[in-house]
PDB file of C-alpha atoms in Angstrom:
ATOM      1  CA  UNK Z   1      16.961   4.903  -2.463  1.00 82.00           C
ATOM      2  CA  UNK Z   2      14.486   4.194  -5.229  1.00 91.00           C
ATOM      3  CA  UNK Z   3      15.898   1.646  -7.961  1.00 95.00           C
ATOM      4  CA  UNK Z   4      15.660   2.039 -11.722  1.00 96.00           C
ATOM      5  CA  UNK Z   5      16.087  -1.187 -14.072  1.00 96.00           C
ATOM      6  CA  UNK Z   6      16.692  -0.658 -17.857  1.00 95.00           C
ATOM      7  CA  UNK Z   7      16.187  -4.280 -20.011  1.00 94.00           C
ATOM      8  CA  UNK Z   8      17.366  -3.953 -23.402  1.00 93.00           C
ATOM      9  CA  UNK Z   9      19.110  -6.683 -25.307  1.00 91.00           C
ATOM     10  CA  UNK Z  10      21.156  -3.772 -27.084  1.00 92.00           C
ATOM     11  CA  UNK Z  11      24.166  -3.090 -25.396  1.00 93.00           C
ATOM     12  CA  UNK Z  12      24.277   0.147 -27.338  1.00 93.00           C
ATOM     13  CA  UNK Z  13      20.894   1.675 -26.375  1.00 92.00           C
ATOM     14  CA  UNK Z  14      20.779  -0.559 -22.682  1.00 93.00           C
ATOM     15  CA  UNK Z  15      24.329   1.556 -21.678  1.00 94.00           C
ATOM     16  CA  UNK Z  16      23.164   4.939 -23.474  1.00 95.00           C
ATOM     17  CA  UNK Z  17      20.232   5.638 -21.086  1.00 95.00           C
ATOM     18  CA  UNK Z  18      21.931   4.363 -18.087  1.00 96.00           C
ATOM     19  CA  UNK Z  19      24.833   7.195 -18.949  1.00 96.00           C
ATOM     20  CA  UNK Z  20      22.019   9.582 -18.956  1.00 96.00           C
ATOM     21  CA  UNK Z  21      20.263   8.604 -15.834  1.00 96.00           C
ATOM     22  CA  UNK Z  22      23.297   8.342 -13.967  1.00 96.00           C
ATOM     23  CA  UNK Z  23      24.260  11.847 -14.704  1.00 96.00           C
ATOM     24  CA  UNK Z  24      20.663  12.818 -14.393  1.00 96.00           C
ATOM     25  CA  UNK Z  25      20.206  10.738 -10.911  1.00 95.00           C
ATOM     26  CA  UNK Z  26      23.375  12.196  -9.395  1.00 93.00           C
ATOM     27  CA  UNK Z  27      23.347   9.440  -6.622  1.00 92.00           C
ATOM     28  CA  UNK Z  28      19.534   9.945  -5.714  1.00 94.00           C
ATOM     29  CA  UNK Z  29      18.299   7.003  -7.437  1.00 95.00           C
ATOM     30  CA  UNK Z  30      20.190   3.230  -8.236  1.00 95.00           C
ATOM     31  CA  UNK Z  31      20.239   2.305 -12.133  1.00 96.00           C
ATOM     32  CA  UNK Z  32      20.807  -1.335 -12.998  1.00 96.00           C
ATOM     33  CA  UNK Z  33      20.880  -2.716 -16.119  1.00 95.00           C
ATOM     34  CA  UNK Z  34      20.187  -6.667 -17.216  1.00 95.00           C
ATOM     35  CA  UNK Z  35      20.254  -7.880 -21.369  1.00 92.00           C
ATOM     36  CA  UNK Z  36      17.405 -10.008 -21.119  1.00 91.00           C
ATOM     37  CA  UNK Z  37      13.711 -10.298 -19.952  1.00 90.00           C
ATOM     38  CA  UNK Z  38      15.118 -13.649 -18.599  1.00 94.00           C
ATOM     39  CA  UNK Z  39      17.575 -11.863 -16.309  1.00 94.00           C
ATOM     40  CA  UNK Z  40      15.187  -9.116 -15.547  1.00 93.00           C
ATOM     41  CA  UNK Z  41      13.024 -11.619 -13.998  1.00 93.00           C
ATOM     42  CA  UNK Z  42      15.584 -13.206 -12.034  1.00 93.00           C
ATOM     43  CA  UNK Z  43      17.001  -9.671 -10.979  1.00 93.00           C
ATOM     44  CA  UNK Z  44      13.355  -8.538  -9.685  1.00 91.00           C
ATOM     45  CA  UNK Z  45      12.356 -12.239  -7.923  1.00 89.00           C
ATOM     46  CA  UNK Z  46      15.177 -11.184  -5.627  1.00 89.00           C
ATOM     47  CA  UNK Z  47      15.020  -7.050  -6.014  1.00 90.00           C
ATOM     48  CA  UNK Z  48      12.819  -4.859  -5.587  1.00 90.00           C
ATOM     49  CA  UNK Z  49      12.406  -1.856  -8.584  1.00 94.00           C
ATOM     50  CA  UNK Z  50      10.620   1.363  -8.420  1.00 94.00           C
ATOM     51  CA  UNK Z  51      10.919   1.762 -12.578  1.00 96.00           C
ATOM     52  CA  UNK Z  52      11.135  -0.229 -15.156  1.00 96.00           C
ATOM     53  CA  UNK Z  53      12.208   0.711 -18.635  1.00 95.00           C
ATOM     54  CA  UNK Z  54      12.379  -2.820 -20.763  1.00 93.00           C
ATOM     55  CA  UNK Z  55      12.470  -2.893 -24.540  1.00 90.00           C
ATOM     56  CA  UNK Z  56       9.712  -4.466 -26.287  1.00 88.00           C
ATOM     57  CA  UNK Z  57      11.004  -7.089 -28.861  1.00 87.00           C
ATOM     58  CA  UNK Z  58      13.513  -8.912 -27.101  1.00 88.00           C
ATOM     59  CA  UNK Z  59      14.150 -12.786 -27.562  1.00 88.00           C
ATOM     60  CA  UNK Z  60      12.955 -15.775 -25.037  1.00 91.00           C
ATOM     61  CA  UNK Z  61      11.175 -13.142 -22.785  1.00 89.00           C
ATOM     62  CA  UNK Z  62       9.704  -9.641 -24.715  1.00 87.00           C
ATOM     63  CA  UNK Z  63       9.152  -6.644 -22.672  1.00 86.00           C
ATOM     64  CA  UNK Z  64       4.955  -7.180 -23.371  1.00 89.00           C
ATOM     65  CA  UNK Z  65       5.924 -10.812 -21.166  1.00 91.00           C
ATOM     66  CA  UNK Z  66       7.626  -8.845 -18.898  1.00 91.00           C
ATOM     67  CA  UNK Z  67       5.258  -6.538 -17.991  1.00 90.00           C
ATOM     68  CA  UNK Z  68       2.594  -9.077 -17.786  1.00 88.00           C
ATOM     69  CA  UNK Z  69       3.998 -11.030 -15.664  1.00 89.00           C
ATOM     70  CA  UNK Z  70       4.802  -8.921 -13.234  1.00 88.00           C
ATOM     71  CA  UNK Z  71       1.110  -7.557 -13.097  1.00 83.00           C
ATOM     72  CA  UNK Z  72      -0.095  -9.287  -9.358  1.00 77.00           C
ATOM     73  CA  UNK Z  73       3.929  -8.794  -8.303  1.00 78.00           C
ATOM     74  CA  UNK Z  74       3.904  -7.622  -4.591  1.00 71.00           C
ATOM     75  CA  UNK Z  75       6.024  -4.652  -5.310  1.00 79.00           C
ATOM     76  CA  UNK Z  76       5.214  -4.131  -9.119  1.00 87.00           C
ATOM     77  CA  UNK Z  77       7.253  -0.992 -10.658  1.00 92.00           C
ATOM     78  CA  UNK Z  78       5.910   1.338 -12.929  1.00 93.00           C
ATOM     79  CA  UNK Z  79       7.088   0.237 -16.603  1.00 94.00           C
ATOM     80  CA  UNK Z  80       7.879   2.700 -19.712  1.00 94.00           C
ATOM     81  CA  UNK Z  81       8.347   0.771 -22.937  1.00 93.00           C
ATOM     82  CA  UNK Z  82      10.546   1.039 -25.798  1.00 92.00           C
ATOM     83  CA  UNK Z  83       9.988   0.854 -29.363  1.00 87.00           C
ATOM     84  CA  UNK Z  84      10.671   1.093 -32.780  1.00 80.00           C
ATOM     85  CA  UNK Z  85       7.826   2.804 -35.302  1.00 71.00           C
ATOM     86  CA  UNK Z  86       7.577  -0.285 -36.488  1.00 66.00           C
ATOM     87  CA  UNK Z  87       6.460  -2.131 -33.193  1.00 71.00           C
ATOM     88  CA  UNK Z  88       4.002   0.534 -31.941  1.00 75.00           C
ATOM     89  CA  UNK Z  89       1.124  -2.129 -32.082  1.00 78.00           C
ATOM     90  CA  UNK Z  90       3.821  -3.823 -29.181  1.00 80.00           C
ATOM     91  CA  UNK Z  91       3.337  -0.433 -27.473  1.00 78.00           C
ATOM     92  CA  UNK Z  92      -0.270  -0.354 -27.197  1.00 82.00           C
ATOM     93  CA  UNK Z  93      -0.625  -3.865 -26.129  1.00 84.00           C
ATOM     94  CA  UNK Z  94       2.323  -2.629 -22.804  1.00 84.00           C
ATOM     95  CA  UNK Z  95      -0.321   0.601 -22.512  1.00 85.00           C
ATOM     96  CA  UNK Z  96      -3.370  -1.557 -21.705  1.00 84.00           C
ATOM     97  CA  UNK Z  97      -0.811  -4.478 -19.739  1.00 84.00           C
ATOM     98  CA  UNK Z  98      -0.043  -1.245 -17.225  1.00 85.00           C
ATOM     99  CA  UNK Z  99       2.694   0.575 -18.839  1.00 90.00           C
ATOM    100  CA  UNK Z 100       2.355   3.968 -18.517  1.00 91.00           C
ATOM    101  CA  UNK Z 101       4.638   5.345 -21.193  1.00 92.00           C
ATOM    102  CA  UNK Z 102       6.949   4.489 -23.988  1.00 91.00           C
ATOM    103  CA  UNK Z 103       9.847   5.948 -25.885  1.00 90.00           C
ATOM    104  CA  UNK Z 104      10.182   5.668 -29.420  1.00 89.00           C
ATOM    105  CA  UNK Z 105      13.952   4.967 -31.000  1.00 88.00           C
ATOM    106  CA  UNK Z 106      15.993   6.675 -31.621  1.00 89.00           C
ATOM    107  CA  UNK Z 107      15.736   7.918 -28.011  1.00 91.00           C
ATOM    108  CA  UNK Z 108      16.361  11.286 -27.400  1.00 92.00           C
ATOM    109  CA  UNK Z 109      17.706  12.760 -24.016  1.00 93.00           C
ATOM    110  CA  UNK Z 110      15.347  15.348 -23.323  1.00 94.00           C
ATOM    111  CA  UNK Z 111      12.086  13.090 -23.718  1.00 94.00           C
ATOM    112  CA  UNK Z 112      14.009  10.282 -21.436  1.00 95.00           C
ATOM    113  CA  UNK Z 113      14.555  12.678 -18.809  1.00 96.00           C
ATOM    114  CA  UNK Z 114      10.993  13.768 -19.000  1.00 95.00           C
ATOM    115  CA  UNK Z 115       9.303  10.852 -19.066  1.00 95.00           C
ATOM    116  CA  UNK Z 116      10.939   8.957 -16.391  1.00 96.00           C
ATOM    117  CA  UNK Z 117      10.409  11.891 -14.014  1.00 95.00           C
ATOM    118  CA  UNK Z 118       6.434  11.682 -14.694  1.00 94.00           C
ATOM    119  CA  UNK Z 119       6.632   8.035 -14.418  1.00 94.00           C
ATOM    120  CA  UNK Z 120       8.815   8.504 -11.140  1.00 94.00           C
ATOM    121  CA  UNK Z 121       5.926  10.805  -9.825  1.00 93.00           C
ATOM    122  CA  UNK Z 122       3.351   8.220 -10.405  1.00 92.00           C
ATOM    123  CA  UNK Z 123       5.140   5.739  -8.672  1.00 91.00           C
ATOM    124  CA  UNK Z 124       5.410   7.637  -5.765  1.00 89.00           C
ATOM    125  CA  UNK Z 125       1.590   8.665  -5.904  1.00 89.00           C
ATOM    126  CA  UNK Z 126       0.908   5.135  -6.312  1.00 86.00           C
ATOM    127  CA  UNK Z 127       2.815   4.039  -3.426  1.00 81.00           C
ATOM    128  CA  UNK Z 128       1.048   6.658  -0.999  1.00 80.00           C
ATOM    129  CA  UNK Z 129      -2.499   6.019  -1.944  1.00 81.00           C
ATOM    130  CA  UNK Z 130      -1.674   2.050  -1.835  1.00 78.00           C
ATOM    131  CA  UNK Z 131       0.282   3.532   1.919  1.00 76.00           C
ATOM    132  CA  UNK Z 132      -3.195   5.282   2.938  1.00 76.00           C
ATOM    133  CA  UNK Z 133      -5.429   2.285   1.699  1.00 78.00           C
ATOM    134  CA  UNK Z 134      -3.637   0.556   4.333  1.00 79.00           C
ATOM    135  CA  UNK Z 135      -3.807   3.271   6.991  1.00 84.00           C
ATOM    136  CA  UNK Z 136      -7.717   3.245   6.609  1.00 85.00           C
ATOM    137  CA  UNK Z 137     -10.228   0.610   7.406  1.00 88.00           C
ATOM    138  CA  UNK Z 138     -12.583  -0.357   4.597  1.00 85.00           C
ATOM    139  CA  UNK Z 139     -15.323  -1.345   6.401  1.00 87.00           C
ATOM    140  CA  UNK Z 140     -14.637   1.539   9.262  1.00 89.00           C
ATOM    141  CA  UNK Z 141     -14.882   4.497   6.366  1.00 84.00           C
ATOM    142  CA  UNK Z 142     -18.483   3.102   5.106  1.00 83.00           C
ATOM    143  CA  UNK Z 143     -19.662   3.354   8.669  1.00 84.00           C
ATOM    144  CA  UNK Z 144     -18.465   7.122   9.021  1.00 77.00           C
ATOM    145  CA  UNK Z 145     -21.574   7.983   6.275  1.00 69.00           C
ATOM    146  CA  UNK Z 146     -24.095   6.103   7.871  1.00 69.00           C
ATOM    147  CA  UNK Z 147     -23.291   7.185  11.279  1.00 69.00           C
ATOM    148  CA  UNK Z 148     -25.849  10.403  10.674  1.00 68.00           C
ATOM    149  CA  UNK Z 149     -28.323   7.710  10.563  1.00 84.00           C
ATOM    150  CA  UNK Z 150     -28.217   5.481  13.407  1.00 89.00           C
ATOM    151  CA  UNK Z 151     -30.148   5.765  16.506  1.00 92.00           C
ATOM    152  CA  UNK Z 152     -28.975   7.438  19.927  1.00 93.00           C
ATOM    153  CA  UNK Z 153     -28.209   4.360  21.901  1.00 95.00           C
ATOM    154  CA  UNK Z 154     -25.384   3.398  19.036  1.00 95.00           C
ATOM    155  CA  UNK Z 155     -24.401   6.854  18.373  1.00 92.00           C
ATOM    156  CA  UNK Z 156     -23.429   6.986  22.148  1.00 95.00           C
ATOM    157  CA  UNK Z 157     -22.242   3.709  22.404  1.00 96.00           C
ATOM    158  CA  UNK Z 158     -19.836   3.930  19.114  1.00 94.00           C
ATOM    159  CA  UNK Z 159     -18.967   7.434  20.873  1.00 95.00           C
ATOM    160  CA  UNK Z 160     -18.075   5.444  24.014  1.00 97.00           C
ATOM    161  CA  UNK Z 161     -15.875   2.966  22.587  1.00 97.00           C
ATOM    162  CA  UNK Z 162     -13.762   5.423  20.680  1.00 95.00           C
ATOM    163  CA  UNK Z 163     -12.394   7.770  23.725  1.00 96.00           C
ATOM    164  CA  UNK Z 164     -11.936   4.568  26.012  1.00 97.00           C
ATOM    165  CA  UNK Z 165     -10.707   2.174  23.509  1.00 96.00           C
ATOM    166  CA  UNK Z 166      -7.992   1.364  26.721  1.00 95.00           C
ATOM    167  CA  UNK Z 167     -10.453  -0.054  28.803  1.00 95.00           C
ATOM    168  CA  UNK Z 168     -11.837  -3.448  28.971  1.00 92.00           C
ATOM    169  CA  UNK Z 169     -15.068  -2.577  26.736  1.00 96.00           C
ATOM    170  CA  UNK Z 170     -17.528  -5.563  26.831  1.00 96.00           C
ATOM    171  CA  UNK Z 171     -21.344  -5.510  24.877  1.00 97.00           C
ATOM    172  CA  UNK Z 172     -22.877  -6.487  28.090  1.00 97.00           C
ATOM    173  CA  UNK Z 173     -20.958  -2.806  29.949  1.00 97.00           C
ATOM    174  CA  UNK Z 174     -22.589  -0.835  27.356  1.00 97.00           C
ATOM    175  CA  UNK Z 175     -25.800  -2.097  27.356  1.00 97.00           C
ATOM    176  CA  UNK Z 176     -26.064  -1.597  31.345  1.00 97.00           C
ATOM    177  CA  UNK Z 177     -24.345   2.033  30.867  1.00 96.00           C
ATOM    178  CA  UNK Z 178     -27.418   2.622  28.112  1.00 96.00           C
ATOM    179  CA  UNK Z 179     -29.457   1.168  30.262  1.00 96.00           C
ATOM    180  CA  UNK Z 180     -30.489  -1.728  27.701  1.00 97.00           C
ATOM    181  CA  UNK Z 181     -31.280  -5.541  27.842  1.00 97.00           C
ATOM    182  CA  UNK Z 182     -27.925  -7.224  26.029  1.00 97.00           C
ATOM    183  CA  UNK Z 183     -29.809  -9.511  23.707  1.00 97.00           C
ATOM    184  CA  UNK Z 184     -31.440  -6.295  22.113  1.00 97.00           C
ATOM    185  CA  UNK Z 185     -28.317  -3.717  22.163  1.00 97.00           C
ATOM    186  CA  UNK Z 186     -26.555  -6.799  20.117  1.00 97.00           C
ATOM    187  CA  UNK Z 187     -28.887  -7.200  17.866  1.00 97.00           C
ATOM    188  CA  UNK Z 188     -29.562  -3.361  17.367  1.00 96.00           C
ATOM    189  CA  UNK Z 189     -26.065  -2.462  16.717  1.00 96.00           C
ATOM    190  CA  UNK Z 190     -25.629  -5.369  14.283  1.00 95.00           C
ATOM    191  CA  UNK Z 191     -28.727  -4.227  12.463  1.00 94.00           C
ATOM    192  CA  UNK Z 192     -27.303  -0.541  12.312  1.00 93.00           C
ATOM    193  CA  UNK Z 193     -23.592  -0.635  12.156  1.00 93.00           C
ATOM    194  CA  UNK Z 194     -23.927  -3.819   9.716  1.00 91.00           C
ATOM    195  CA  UNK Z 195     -21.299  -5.713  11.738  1.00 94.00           C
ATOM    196  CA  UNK Z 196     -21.158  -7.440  15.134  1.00 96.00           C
ATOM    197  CA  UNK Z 197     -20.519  -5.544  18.432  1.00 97.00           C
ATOM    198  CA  UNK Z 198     -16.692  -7.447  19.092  1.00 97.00           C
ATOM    199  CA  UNK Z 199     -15.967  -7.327  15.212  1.00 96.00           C
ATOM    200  CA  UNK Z 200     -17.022  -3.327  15.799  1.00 96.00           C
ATOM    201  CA  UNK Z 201     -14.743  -3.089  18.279  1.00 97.00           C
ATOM    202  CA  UNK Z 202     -11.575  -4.915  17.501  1.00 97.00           C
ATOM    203  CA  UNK Z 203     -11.364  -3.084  13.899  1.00 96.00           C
ATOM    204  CA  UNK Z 204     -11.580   0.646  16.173  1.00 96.00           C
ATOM    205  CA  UNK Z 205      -8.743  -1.035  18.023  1.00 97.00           C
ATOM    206  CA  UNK Z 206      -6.455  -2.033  14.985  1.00 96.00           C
ATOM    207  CA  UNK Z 207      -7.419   1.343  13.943  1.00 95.00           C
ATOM    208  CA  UNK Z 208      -6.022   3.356  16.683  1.00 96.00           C
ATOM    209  CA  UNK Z 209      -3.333   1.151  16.814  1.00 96.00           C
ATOM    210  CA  UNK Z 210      -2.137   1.401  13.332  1.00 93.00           C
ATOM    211  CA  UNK Z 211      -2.341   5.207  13.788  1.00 92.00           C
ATOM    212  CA  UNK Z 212      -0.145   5.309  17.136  1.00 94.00           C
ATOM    213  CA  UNK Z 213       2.351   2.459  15.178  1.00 93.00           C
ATOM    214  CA  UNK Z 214       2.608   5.083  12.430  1.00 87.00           C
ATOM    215  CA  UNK Z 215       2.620   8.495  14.582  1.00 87.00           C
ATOM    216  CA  UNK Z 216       4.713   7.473  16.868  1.00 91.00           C
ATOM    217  CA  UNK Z 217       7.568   5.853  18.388  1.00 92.00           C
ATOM    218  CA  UNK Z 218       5.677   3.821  21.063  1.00 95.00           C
ATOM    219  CA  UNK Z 219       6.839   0.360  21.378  1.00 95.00           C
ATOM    220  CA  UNK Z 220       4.107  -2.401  20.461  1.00 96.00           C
ATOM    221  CA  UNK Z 221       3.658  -3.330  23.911  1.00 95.00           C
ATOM    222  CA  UNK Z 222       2.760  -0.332  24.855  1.00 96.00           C
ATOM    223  CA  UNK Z 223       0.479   0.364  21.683  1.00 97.00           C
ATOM    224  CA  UNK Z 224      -0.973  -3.299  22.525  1.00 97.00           C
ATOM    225  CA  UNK Z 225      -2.120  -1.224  26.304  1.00 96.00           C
ATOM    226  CA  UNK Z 226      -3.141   2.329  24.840  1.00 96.00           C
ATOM    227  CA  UNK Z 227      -5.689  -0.192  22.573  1.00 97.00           C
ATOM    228  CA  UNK Z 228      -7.381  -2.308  24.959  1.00 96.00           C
ATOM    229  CA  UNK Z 229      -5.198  -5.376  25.140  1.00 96.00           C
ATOM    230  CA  UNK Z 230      -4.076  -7.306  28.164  1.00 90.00           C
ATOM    231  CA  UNK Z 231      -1.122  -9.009  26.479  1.00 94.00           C
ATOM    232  CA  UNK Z 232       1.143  -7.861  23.690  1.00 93.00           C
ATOM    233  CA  UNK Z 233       1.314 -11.253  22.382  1.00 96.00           C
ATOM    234  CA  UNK Z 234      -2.683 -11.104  22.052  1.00 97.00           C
ATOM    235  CA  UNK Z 235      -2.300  -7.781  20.277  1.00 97.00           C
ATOM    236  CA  UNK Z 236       0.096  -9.131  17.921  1.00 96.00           C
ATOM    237  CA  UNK Z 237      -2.157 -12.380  17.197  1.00 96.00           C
ATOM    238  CA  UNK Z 238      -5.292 -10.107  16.661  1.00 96.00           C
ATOM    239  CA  UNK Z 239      -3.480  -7.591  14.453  1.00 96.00           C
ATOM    240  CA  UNK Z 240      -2.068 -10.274  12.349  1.00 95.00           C
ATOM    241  CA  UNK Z 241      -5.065 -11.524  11.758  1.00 94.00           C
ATOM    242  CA  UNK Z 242      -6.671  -8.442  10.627  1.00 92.00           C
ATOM    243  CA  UNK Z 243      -3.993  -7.261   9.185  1.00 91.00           C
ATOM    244  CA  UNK Z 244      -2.156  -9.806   7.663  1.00 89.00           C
ATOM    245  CA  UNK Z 245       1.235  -9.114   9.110  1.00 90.00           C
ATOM    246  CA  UNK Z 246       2.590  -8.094  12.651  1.00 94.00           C
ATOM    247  CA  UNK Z 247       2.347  -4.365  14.423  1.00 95.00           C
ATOM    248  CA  UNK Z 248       6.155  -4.343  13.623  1.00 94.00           C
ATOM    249  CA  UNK Z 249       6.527  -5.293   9.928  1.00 91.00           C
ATOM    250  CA  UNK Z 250       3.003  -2.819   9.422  1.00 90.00           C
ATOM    251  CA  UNK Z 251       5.543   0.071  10.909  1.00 89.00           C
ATOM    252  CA  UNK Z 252       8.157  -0.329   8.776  1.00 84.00           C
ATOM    253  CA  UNK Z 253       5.885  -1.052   5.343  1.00 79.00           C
ATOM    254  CA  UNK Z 254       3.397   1.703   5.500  1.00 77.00           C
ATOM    255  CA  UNK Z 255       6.306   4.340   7.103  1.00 67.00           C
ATOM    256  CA  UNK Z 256       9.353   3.528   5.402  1.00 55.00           C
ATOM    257  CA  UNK Z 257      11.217   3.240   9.138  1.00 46.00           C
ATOM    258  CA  UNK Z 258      10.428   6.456   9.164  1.00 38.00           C
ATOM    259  CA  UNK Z 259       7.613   6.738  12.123  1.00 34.00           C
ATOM    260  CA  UNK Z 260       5.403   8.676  10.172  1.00 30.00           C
ATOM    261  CA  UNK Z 261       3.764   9.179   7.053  1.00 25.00           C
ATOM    262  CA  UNK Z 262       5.069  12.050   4.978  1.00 27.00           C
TER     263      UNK Z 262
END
């Protein structure tokens, strides 16, 4: 369940638009509510919000700090900012901080309902290109436009890897299979695919096995075989690395516990 958090230091305007949004939500989404930019920064250190709606002029901590400080946050929520006509400098500086829309007081229904859905929308765009940014090798998805351009001994052996990424793939098999001295398939694949032969190779593997962790149900150890690797505890060192977190906490990130990605 996706969380909302209104900050506004009046109780009258802070309990208005949760009314709304709980009639609105009808149990599909969790509104909270804090009086301060000092609370709401508390409440998210330990909480996690999809939305943000935080009024602009508040004491110790404005809704401008707010947003700003929240700007590298791990989990950063979309913001909308409110203001009076007399603030709407405030509202332009929240615009460029990341905001990305306000509401002008007196608020009206209607335009709450509407804006919060389109900010709700964004969030959820957000979070599925940040999901697929994950999904995809960088360096992997520059290779697949050069790939017209390298030379048949790489083509074949880049071919090679990818439908037996199970077996125990070393530079030296390759080069024999192409019928190549070592020292010159290394340093021919280095020069074409722009990264080392092992580096090559462990990146396809992380790739496949980010794919099975996400399209399936597979347990790691078994992912860890399908992928090359002798030892699940291996696997789990070499994904970490590349990674930056284990083949178990990548699952549940990137698919929501949900196996797949939707």
């Amino acid at each position: 369940m996706r969380t909302i958090l209104i900050v506004d230091d009046e109780p009258r305007t802070r309990l208005g638009i949760k009314k709304a949004l709980d009639i609105w939500a009808a149990g599909n989404y969790r509104i909270e509510c804090v009086d301060s930019g000092v609370q709401a920064l508390e409440w998210l250190s330990r909480e996690t919000a999809h939305l943000l709606i935080t009024d602009v002029c508040m004491p110790e901590v404005s809704g401008l700090d707010l947003i700003h400080a929240l700007r590298d946050h791990q989990m950063k929520p979309v913001a909308i900012v409110i203001s009076g006509h007399a603030e709407f400098e405030y509202v332009q500086t929240a615009l460029r901080y990341g905001a990305v829309n306000y509401l002008l007081k007196p608020i009206e229904k209607q335009e709450l309902l509407e804006v919060v859905t389109q900010a709700l929308k964004q969030e959820e765009d957000r979070h599925r290109i940040e999901r697929m940014e994950k999904l995809v090798d960088p360096k992997l998805l520059a290779l697949e436009d050069q790939n017209v351009r390298l030379c048949q001994q790489v083509k074949e052996a880049a071919e090679y890897i990818e439908n037996h990424l199970d077996e125990p793939l070393t530079l030296a098999f390759l080069a024999e299979r192409l019928h190549m001295n070592a020292s010159y398939f290394s340093v021919l694949f280095k020069e074409q695919m722009g990264i080392p032969f092992t580096e090559y190779l462990t990146r396809r593997r992380i790739q496949r096995a980010k794919e099975l962790l996400l399209q399936t149900r597979l347990p790691v150890g078994e992912i860890s075989e399908r992928v090359g690797y002798q030892t699940d505890k291996y696997f789990i060192k070499v994904f970490k690395q590349q990674e930056k977190l284990s083949p178990s906490r990548y699952r549940q990130e990137i698919s929501g516990n949900s196996g797949s990605i939707h």
